């Protein structure tokens, strides 16, 4: 299985902060990586696909980068609506399509 | 606007079969991959498996022996059946849609790739308990 390791598990930040979440794959997945935002009781929301492509309708303060094994999700200026849990997911190999363990972004 | 709605029993007895349906509205099931993903209480997301609208499936190895996913194009529905459930199967179950990217020639053969999950249902909570 391809393992996905996210860090940190919890991130405390303030409105306006620049936030960075990292995701590492246990083997090369090229750019087959997505980032999702999930709030309790809601459907997860696709933010970034193919590592760096912004999903339609997602604010431009979200950006993704990386390829191979190391990836980053950046929120340039954290907004109140951004407090949520974020997951990376690889979709390169049916090994299965593993998710990272999640990063909870909470109010500092 | 495509919407997905999961439905099924909220309580299942241990050792029995969990059956869920995902109803797709506002768009066809054709030409997409459809997946099931779950989230146990207090834990992260776990990929269960997916199906191409024509019926080709891929399952998580840890669930493969108990899992069956099917698609009913005439009803615009995707179904999940998970047999011999235990308390460890207690979770919120989501269905999700992934666009197909077509076929790629890789490692000496053709691989049908899918893109990220762009539409998700709200999820349905299933508790396994007697």
PDB file of C-alpha atoms in Angstrom:
ATOM      1  CA  UNK A   1       0.000   0.000   0.000  1.00  0.00           C
ATOM      2  CA  UNK A   2       1.056   3.589  -0.599  1.00  0.00           C
ATOM      3  CA  UNK A   3       1.018   5.304   2.795  1.00  0.00           C
ATOM      4  CA  UNK A   4       0.177   9.004   3.078  1.00  0.00           C
ATOM      5  CA  UNK A   5       1.581  10.931   6.028  1.00  0.00           C
ATOM      6  CA  UNK A   6       0.261  14.388   6.816  1.00  0.00           C
ATOM      7  CA  UNK A   7       1.749  16.917   9.199  1.00  0.00           C
ATOM      8  CA  UNK A   8       0.917  18.455  11.498  1.00  0.00           C
ATOM      9  CA  UNK A   9      -2.085  16.570  12.898  1.00  0.00           C
ATOM     10  CA  UNK A  10      -3.387  19.739  14.555  1.00  0.00           C
ATOM     11  CA  UNK A  11      -2.563  23.307  13.597  1.00  0.00           C
ATOM     12  CA  UNK A  12      -3.565  26.302  15.692  1.00  0.00           C
ATOM     13  CA  UNK A  13      -3.721  29.549  13.730  1.00  0.00           C
ATOM     14  CA  UNK A  14      -5.332  32.963  13.642  1.00  0.00           C
ATOM     15  CA  UNK A  15      -7.397  34.679  10.969  1.00  0.00           C
ATOM     16  CA  UNK A  16      -4.992  36.185   8.440  1.00  0.00           C
ATOM     17  CA  UNK A  17      -2.202  33.678   9.078  1.00  0.00           C
ATOM     18  CA  UNK A  18      -0.418  31.859   6.266  1.00  0.00           C
ATOM     19  CA  UNK A  19      -0.929  28.141   6.825  1.00  0.00           C
ATOM     20  CA  UNK A  20       1.013  25.234   5.342  1.00  0.00           C
ATOM     21  CA  UNK A  21       0.118  21.547   5.559  1.00  0.00           C
ATOM     22  CA  UNK A  22       2.421  18.871   4.214  1.00  0.00           C
ATOM     23  CA  UNK A  23       1.701  15.420   2.858  1.00  0.00           C
ATOM     24  CA  UNK A  24       4.280  12.760   2.098  1.00  0.00           C
ATOM     25  CA  UNK A  25       3.688   9.626   0.041  1.00  0.00           C
ATOM     26  CA  UNK A  26       5.621   6.435   0.753  1.00  0.00           C
ATOM     27  CA  UNK A  27       6.426   6.123  -2.951  1.00  0.00           C
ATOM     28  CA  UNK A  28       6.350   8.228  -6.098  1.00  0.00           C
ATOM     29  CA  UNK A  29       2.783   9.191  -7.056  1.00  0.00           C
ATOM     30  CA  UNK A  30       3.751  11.785  -9.703  1.00  0.00           C
ATOM     31  CA  UNK A  31       1.115  14.531  -9.337  1.00  0.00           C
ATOM     32  CA  UNK A  32      -1.856  12.271  -8.602  1.00  0.00           C
ATOM     33  CA  UNK A  33      -2.729  13.984  -5.349  1.00  0.00           C
ATOM     34  CA  UNK A  34      -5.837  15.790  -4.119  1.00  0.00           C
ATOM     35  CA  UNK A  35      -6.618  17.967  -1.117  1.00  0.00           C
ATOM     36  CA  UNK A  36     -10.047  18.055   0.539  1.00  0.00           C
ATOM     37  CA  UNK A  37     -11.613  20.232   3.221  1.00  0.00           C
ATOM     38  CA  UNK A  38     -14.020  18.561   5.628  1.00  0.00           C
ATOM     39  CA  UNK A  39     -16.299  20.099   8.213  1.00  0.00           C
ATOM     40  CA  UNK A  40     -18.336  18.035  10.708  1.00  0.00           C
ATOM     41  CA  UNK A  41     -21.660  16.875   9.324  1.00  0.00           C
ATOM     42  CA  UNK A  42     -20.857  18.143   5.848  1.00  0.00           C
ATOM     43  CA  UNK A  43     -19.688  16.583   2.609  1.00  0.00           C
ATOM     44  CA  UNK A  44     -15.927  16.785   2.036  1.00  0.00           C
ATOM     45  CA  UNK A  45     -15.020  19.448  -0.512  1.00  0.00           C
ATOM     46  CA  UNK A  46     -12.402  19.111  -3.236  1.00  0.00           C
ATOM     47  CA  UNK A  47      -9.904  21.979  -3.110  1.00  0.00           C
ATOM     48  CA  UNK A  48      -6.935  20.890  -5.212  1.00  0.00           C
ATOM     49  CA  UNK A  49      -6.504  18.113  -7.788  1.00  0.00           C
ATOM     50  CA  UNK A  50      -3.424  16.892  -9.665  1.00  0.00           C
ATOM     51  CA  UNK A  51      -1.341  18.369  -6.829  1.00  0.00           C
ATOM     52  CA  UNK A  52      -1.642  21.994  -7.905  1.00  0.00           C
ATOM     53  CA  UNK A  53      -4.850  22.561  -9.904  1.00  0.00           C
ATOM     54  CA  UNK A  54      -7.440  24.682  -8.120  1.00  0.00           C
ATOM     55  CA  UNK A  55     -10.955  23.223  -8.255  1.00  0.00           C
ATOM     56  CA  UNK A  56     -13.539  25.542  -9.815  1.00  0.00           C
ATOM     57  CA  UNK A  57     -15.153  27.808  -7.238  1.00  0.00           C
ATOM     58  CA  UNK A  58     -12.432  27.390  -4.620  1.00  0.00           C
ATOM     59  CA  UNK A  59     -10.924  30.674  -3.381  1.00  0.00           C
ATOM     60  CA  UNK A  60      -7.497  31.537  -4.739  1.00  0.00           C
ATOM     61  CA  UNK A  61      -6.035  31.737  -1.233  1.00  0.00           C
ATOM     62  CA  UNK A  62      -5.777  27.939  -1.462  1.00  0.00           C
ATOM     63  CA  UNK A  63      -2.845  26.541  -3.425  1.00  0.00           C
ATOM     64  CA  UNK A  64      -1.111  23.220  -3.791  1.00  0.00           C
ATOM     65  CA  UNK A  65       2.393  22.269  -4.828  1.00  0.00           C
ATOM     66  CA  UNK A  66       4.719  19.306  -5.081  1.00  0.00           C
ATOM     67  CA  UNK A  67       5.228  16.150  -7.075  1.00  0.00           C
ATOM     68  CA  UNK A  68       6.668  12.713  -6.544  1.00  0.00           C
ATOM     69  CA  UNK A  69       6.452  12.121  -2.802  1.00  0.00           C
ATOM     70  CA  UNK A  70       6.250  15.539  -1.152  1.00  0.00           C
ATOM     71  CA  UNK A  71       3.271  17.858  -1.365  1.00  0.00           C
ATOM     72  CA  UNK A  72       2.033  21.038   0.283  1.00  0.00           C
ATOM     73  CA  UNK A  73      -1.315  22.752   0.758  1.00  0.00           C
ATOM     74  CA  UNK A  74      -1.043  26.466   1.530  1.00  0.00           C
ATOM     75  CA  UNK A  75      -3.732  28.870   2.675  1.00  0.00           C
ATOM     76  CA  UNK A  76      -2.300  32.320   2.071  1.00  0.00           C
ATOM     77  CA  UNK A  77      -4.527  34.205   4.503  1.00  0.00           C
ATOM     78  CA  UNK A  78      -6.675  32.075   6.797  1.00  0.00           C
ATOM     79  CA  UNK A  79     -10.348  33.061   6.871  1.00  0.00           C
ATOM     80  CA  UNK A  80     -12.998  32.157   9.488  1.00  0.00           C
ATOM     81  CA  UNK A  81     -14.613  29.708   7.062  1.00  0.00           C
ATOM     82  CA  UNK A  82     -11.329  27.805   6.699  1.00  0.00           C
ATOM     83  CA  UNK A  83     -11.317  26.219  10.155  1.00  0.00           C
ATOM     84  CA  UNK A  84     -11.819  22.573   9.268  1.00  0.00           C
ATOM     85  CA  UNK A  85      -9.968  19.306   8.782  1.00  0.00           C
ATOM     86  CA  UNK A  86      -7.892  18.882   5.632  1.00  0.00           C
ATOM     87  CA  UNK A  87      -7.024  15.577   3.976  1.00  0.00           C
ATOM     88  CA  UNK A  88      -4.647  14.668   1.198  1.00  0.00           C
ATOM     89  CA  UNK A  89      -5.379  11.645  -0.969  1.00  0.00           C
ATOM     90  CA  UNK A  90      -3.335   9.775  -3.532  1.00  0.00           C
ATOM     91  CA  UNK A  91      -5.079   8.459  -6.626  1.00  0.00           C
ATOM     92  CA  UNK A  92      -2.132   7.105  -8.539  1.00  0.00           C
ATOM     93  CA  UNK A  93      -2.375   3.469  -7.603  1.00  0.00           C
ATOM     94  CA  UNK A  94      -5.248   1.230  -6.586  1.00  0.00           C
ATOM     95  CA  UNK A  95      -3.290   0.216  -3.538  1.00  0.00           C
ATOM     96  CA  UNK A  96      -5.943   1.462  -2.263  1.00  0.00           C
ATOM     97  CA  UNK A  97      -6.534   5.194  -2.795  1.00  0.00           C
ATOM     98  CA  UNK A  98      -5.216   6.150   0.629  1.00  0.00           C
ATOM     99  CA  UNK A  99      -6.046   9.335   2.480  1.00  0.00           C
ATOM    100  CA  UNK A 100      -3.694  11.068   4.865  1.00  0.00           C
ATOM    101  CA  UNK A 101      -4.715  10.997   8.518  1.00  0.00           C
ATOM    102  CA  UNK A 102      -5.965  14.593   8.369  1.00  0.00           C
ATOM    103  CA  UNK A 103      -4.888  17.984   9.696  1.00  0.00           C
ATOM    104  CA  UNK A 104      -7.300  19.861  11.930  1.00  0.00           C
ATOM    105  CA  UNK A 105      -6.953  23.622  11.601  1.00  0.00           C
ATOM    106  CA  UNK A 106      -8.266  25.232  14.763  1.00  0.00           C
ATOM    107  CA  UNK A 107      -8.560  28.732  16.110  1.00  0.00           C
ATOM    108  CA  UNK A 108      -5.541  29.882  18.098  1.00  0.00           C
TER     109      UNK A 108
ATOM    110  CA  UNK B   1     -25.958  20.664 -10.208  1.00  0.00           C
ATOM    111  CA  UNK B   2     -25.176  17.054  -9.416  1.00  0.00           C
ATOM    112  CA  UNK B   3     -26.175  15.880  -5.945  1.00  0.00           C
ATOM    113  CA  UNK B   4     -25.555  12.587  -4.205  1.00  0.00           C
ATOM    114  CA  UNK B   5     -27.740  11.206  -1.420  1.00  0.00           C
ATOM    115  CA  UNK B   6     -26.780   8.159   0.628  1.00  0.00           C
ATOM    116  CA  UNK B   7     -29.530   6.097   2.209  1.00  0.00           C
ATOM    117  CA  UNK B   8     -29.891   2.908   4.201  1.00  0.00           C
ATOM    118  CA  UNK B   9     -30.439   1.508   7.683  1.00  0.00           C
ATOM    119  CA  UNK B  10     -28.784   3.437  10.477  1.00  0.00           C
ATOM    120  CA  UNK B  11     -28.410   0.320  12.626  1.00  0.00           C
ATOM    121  CA  UNK B  12     -27.121  -3.074  11.525  1.00  0.00           C
ATOM    122  CA  UNK B  13     -26.736  -6.203  13.636  1.00  0.00           C
ATOM    123  CA  UNK B  14     -23.255  -7.728  13.982  1.00  0.00           C
ATOM    124  CA  UNK B  15     -22.545 -10.473  11.404  1.00  0.00           C
ATOM    125  CA  UNK B  16     -25.268  -9.190   9.095  1.00  0.00           C
ATOM    126  CA  UNK B  17     -24.953  -7.326   5.776  1.00  0.00           C
ATOM    127  CA  UNK B  18     -24.805  -3.554   5.548  1.00  0.00           C
ATOM    128  CA  UNK B  19     -26.608  -2.263   2.459  1.00  0.00           C
ATOM    129  CA  UNK B  20     -26.456   1.345   1.283  1.00  0.00           C
ATOM    130  CA  UNK B  21     -27.665   3.193  -1.800  1.00  0.00           C
ATOM    131  CA  UNK B  22     -26.336   6.387  -3.332  1.00  0.00           C
ATOM    132  CA  UNK B  23     -28.909   8.179  -5.479  1.00  0.00           C
ATOM    133  CA  UNK B  24     -27.491  10.535  -8.091  1.00  0.00           C
ATOM    134  CA  UNK B  25     -29.600  13.519  -9.135  1.00  0.00           C
ATOM    135  CA  UNK B  26     -28.896  16.305 -11.612  1.00  0.00           C
ATOM    136  CA  UNK B  27     -26.606  14.221 -13.787  1.00  0.00           C
ATOM    137  CA  UNK B  28     -25.984  10.719 -15.140  1.00  0.00           C
ATOM    138  CA  UNK B  29     -24.040   7.880 -13.572  1.00  0.00           C
ATOM    139  CA  UNK B  30     -22.657   7.140 -17.025  1.00  0.00           C
ATOM    140  CA  UNK B  31     -19.068   8.083 -17.844  1.00  0.00           C
ATOM    141  CA  UNK B  32     -18.008   8.512 -14.208  1.00  0.00           C
ATOM    142  CA  UNK B  33     -16.376   6.500 -11.455  1.00  0.00           C
ATOM    143  CA  UNK B  34     -18.378   6.157  -8.244  1.00  0.00           C
ATOM    144  CA  UNK B  35     -16.770   5.488  -4.892  1.00  0.00           C
ATOM    145  CA  UNK B  36     -17.631   4.684  -1.322  1.00  0.00           C
ATOM    146  CA  UNK B  37     -15.560   6.225   1.463  1.00  0.00           C
ATOM    147  CA  UNK B  38     -16.163   5.966   5.190  1.00  0.00           C
ATOM    148  CA  UNK B  39     -15.179   7.769   8.373  1.00  0.00           C
ATOM    149  CA  UNK B  40     -15.282   5.880  11.690  1.00  0.00           C
ATOM    150  CA  UNK B  41     -16.142   8.044  14.720  1.00  0.00           C
ATOM    151  CA  UNK B  42     -13.197  10.251  15.657  1.00  0.00           C
ATOM    152  CA  UNK B  43     -11.054   8.963  12.811  1.00  0.00           C
ATOM    153  CA  UNK B  44     -10.070   9.952   9.291  1.00  0.00           C
ATOM    154  CA  UNK B  45     -11.360   9.035   5.849  1.00  0.00           C
ATOM    155  CA  UNK B  46     -11.018   5.467   4.592  1.00  0.00           C
ATOM    156  CA  UNK B  47     -11.375   4.560   0.914  1.00  0.00           C
ATOM    157  CA  UNK B  48     -13.637   1.534   0.461  1.00  0.00           C
ATOM    158  CA  UNK B  49     -13.775   1.015  -3.286  1.00  0.00           C
ATOM    159  CA  UNK B  50     -15.065   2.292  -6.589  1.00  0.00           C
ATOM    160  CA  UNK B  51     -16.933   1.267  -9.702  1.00  0.00           C
ATOM    161  CA  UNK B  52     -16.856   2.452 -13.291  1.00  0.00           C
ATOM    162  CA  UNK B  53     -20.379   2.959 -14.626  1.00  0.00           C
ATOM    163  CA  UNK B  54     -19.963  -0.086 -16.859  1.00  0.00           C
ATOM    164  CA  UNK B  55     -19.444  -2.242 -13.760  1.00  0.00           C
ATOM    165  CA  UNK B  56     -15.667  -2.617 -13.377  1.00  0.00           C
ATOM    166  CA  UNK B  57     -14.740  -2.444  -9.704  1.00  0.00           C
ATOM    167  CA  UNK B  58     -11.717  -1.846  -7.492  1.00  0.00           C
ATOM    168  CA  UNK B  59     -11.910  -2.665  -3.794  1.00  0.00           C
ATOM    169  CA  UNK B  60      -9.789  -1.955  -0.755  1.00  0.00           C
ATOM    170  CA  UNK B  61      -7.790  -5.129  -0.064  1.00  0.00           C
ATOM    171  CA  UNK B  62      -8.802  -5.028   3.596  1.00  0.00           C
ATOM    172  CA  UNK B  63     -12.521  -5.173   2.702  1.00  0.00           C
ATOM    173  CA  UNK B  64     -12.463  -7.057  -0.592  1.00  0.00           C
ATOM    174  CA  UNK B  65     -13.656 -10.396   0.781  1.00  0.00           C
ATOM    175  CA  UNK B  66     -16.810  -8.807   2.255  1.00  0.00           C
ATOM    176  CA  UNK B  67     -17.565  -6.084  -0.255  1.00  0.00           C
ATOM    177  CA  UNK B  68     -19.793  -5.736  -3.292  1.00  0.00           C
ATOM    178  CA  UNK B  69     -20.363  -2.454  -5.148  1.00  0.00           C
ATOM    179  CA  UNK B  70     -22.781  -2.202  -8.049  1.00  0.00           C
ATOM    180  CA  UNK B  71     -24.333   0.440 -10.268  1.00  0.00           C
ATOM    181  CA  UNK B  72     -27.904   0.636 -11.526  1.00  0.00           C
ATOM    182  CA  UNK B  73     -27.810   3.053 -14.451  1.00  0.00           C
ATOM    183  CA  UNK B  74     -31.561   2.875 -15.061  1.00  0.00           C
ATOM    184  CA  UNK B  75     -32.181   4.133 -11.528  1.00  0.00           C
ATOM    185  CA  UNK B  76     -29.144   6.442 -11.399  1.00  0.00           C
ATOM    186  CA  UNK B  77     -27.997   4.650  -8.266  1.00  0.00           C
ATOM    187  CA  UNK B  78     -24.846   3.099  -6.841  1.00  0.00           C
ATOM    188  CA  UNK B  79     -25.056   0.445  -4.148  1.00  0.00           C
ATOM    189  CA  UNK B  80     -22.766  -0.951  -1.481  1.00  0.00           C
ATOM    190  CA  UNK B  81     -23.079  -4.251   0.338  1.00  0.00           C
ATOM    191  CA  UNK B  82     -20.689  -5.128   3.147  1.00  0.00           C
ATOM    192  CA  UNK B  83     -21.185  -8.531   4.711  1.00  0.00           C
ATOM    193  CA  UNK B  84     -20.310  -9.973   8.127  1.00  0.00           C
ATOM    194  CA  UNK B  85     -20.110  -6.558   9.738  1.00  0.00           C
ATOM    195  CA  UNK B  86     -18.606  -5.887  13.152  1.00  0.00           C
ATOM    196  CA  UNK B  87     -18.410  -2.829  15.380  1.00  0.00           C
ATOM    197  CA  UNK B  88     -15.315  -1.795  13.425  1.00  0.00           C
ATOM    198  CA  UNK B  89     -17.589  -1.078  10.450  1.00  0.00           C
ATOM    199  CA  UNK B  90     -19.439   1.612  12.395  1.00  0.00           C
ATOM    200  CA  UNK B  91     -18.867   4.818  10.444  1.00  0.00           C
ATOM    201  CA  UNK B  92     -20.305   7.619   8.354  1.00  0.00           C
ATOM    202  CA  UNK B  93     -20.442   6.292   4.803  1.00  0.00           C
ATOM    203  CA  UNK B  94     -20.002   8.711   1.898  1.00  0.00           C
ATOM    204  CA  UNK B  95     -20.469   8.213  -1.802  1.00  0.00           C
ATOM    205  CA  UNK B  96     -18.437  10.334  -4.193  1.00  0.00           C
ATOM    206  CA  UNK B  97     -17.983  10.896  -7.927  1.00  0.00           C
ATOM    207  CA  UNK B  98     -14.737  10.948  -9.871  1.00  0.00           C
ATOM    208  CA  UNK B  99     -14.413  11.962 -13.523  1.00  0.00           C
ATOM    209  CA  UNK B 100     -12.598   9.626 -15.869  1.00  0.00           C
ATOM    210  CA  UNK B 101      -9.397  10.923 -17.446  1.00  0.00           C
ATOM    211  CA  UNK B 102      -9.415   8.211 -20.076  1.00  0.00           C
ATOM    212  CA  UNK B 103      -6.808   5.573 -20.831  1.00  0.00           C
ATOM    213  CA  UNK B 104      -3.078   6.068 -20.304  1.00  0.00           C
ATOM    214  CA  UNK B 105      -0.397   3.807 -21.740  1.00  0.00           C
ATOM    215  CA  UNK B 106       1.773   2.920 -18.747  1.00  0.00           C
ATOM    216  CA  UNK B 107       4.059   0.050 -17.839  1.00  0.00           C
ATOM    217  CA  UNK B 108       3.306  -1.804 -21.064  1.00  0.00           C
ATOM    218  CA  UNK B 109      -0.450  -1.587 -20.873  1.00  0.00           C
ATOM    219  CA  UNK B 110      -3.439   0.716 -20.820  1.00  0.00           C
ATOM    220  CA  UNK B 111      -4.667   2.039 -17.484  1.00  0.00           C
ATOM    221  CA  UNK B 112      -7.931   3.910 -17.071  1.00  0.00           C
ATOM    222  CA  UNK B 113      -7.273   6.792 -14.761  1.00  0.00           C
ATOM    223  CA  UNK B 114      -9.742   8.758 -12.726  1.00  0.00           C
ATOM    224  CA  UNK B 115      -9.462  12.263 -11.336  1.00  0.00           C
ATOM    225  CA  UNK B 116     -10.140  13.472  -7.799  1.00  0.00           C
ATOM    226  CA  UNK B 117     -13.561  13.194  -6.151  1.00  0.00           C
ATOM    227  CA  UNK B 118     -15.365  16.349  -7.218  1.00  0.00           C
ATOM    228  CA  UNK B 119     -18.856  15.659  -5.849  1.00  0.00           C
ATOM    229  CA  UNK B 120     -19.656  14.051  -2.498  1.00  0.00           C
ATOM    230  CA  UNK B 121     -22.806  13.119  -0.632  1.00  0.00           C
ATOM    231  CA  UNK B 122     -23.486  14.342   2.896  1.00  0.00           C
ATOM    232  CA  UNK B 123     -22.892  10.877   4.290  1.00  0.00           C
ATOM    233  CA  UNK B 124     -25.017   8.471   6.292  1.00  0.00           C
ATOM    234  CA  UNK B 125     -24.182   7.154   9.751  1.00  0.00           C
ATOM    235  CA  UNK B 126     -24.251   3.391  10.174  1.00  0.00           C
ATOM    236  CA  UNK B 127     -23.907   1.817  13.600  1.00  0.00           C
ATOM    237  CA  UNK B 128     -23.177  -1.872  14.000  1.00  0.00           C
ATOM    238  CA  UNK B 129     -24.626  -3.011  17.302  1.00  0.00           C
ATOM    239  CA  UNK B 130     -26.948  -5.581  18.772  1.00  0.00           C
TER     240      UNK B 130
END
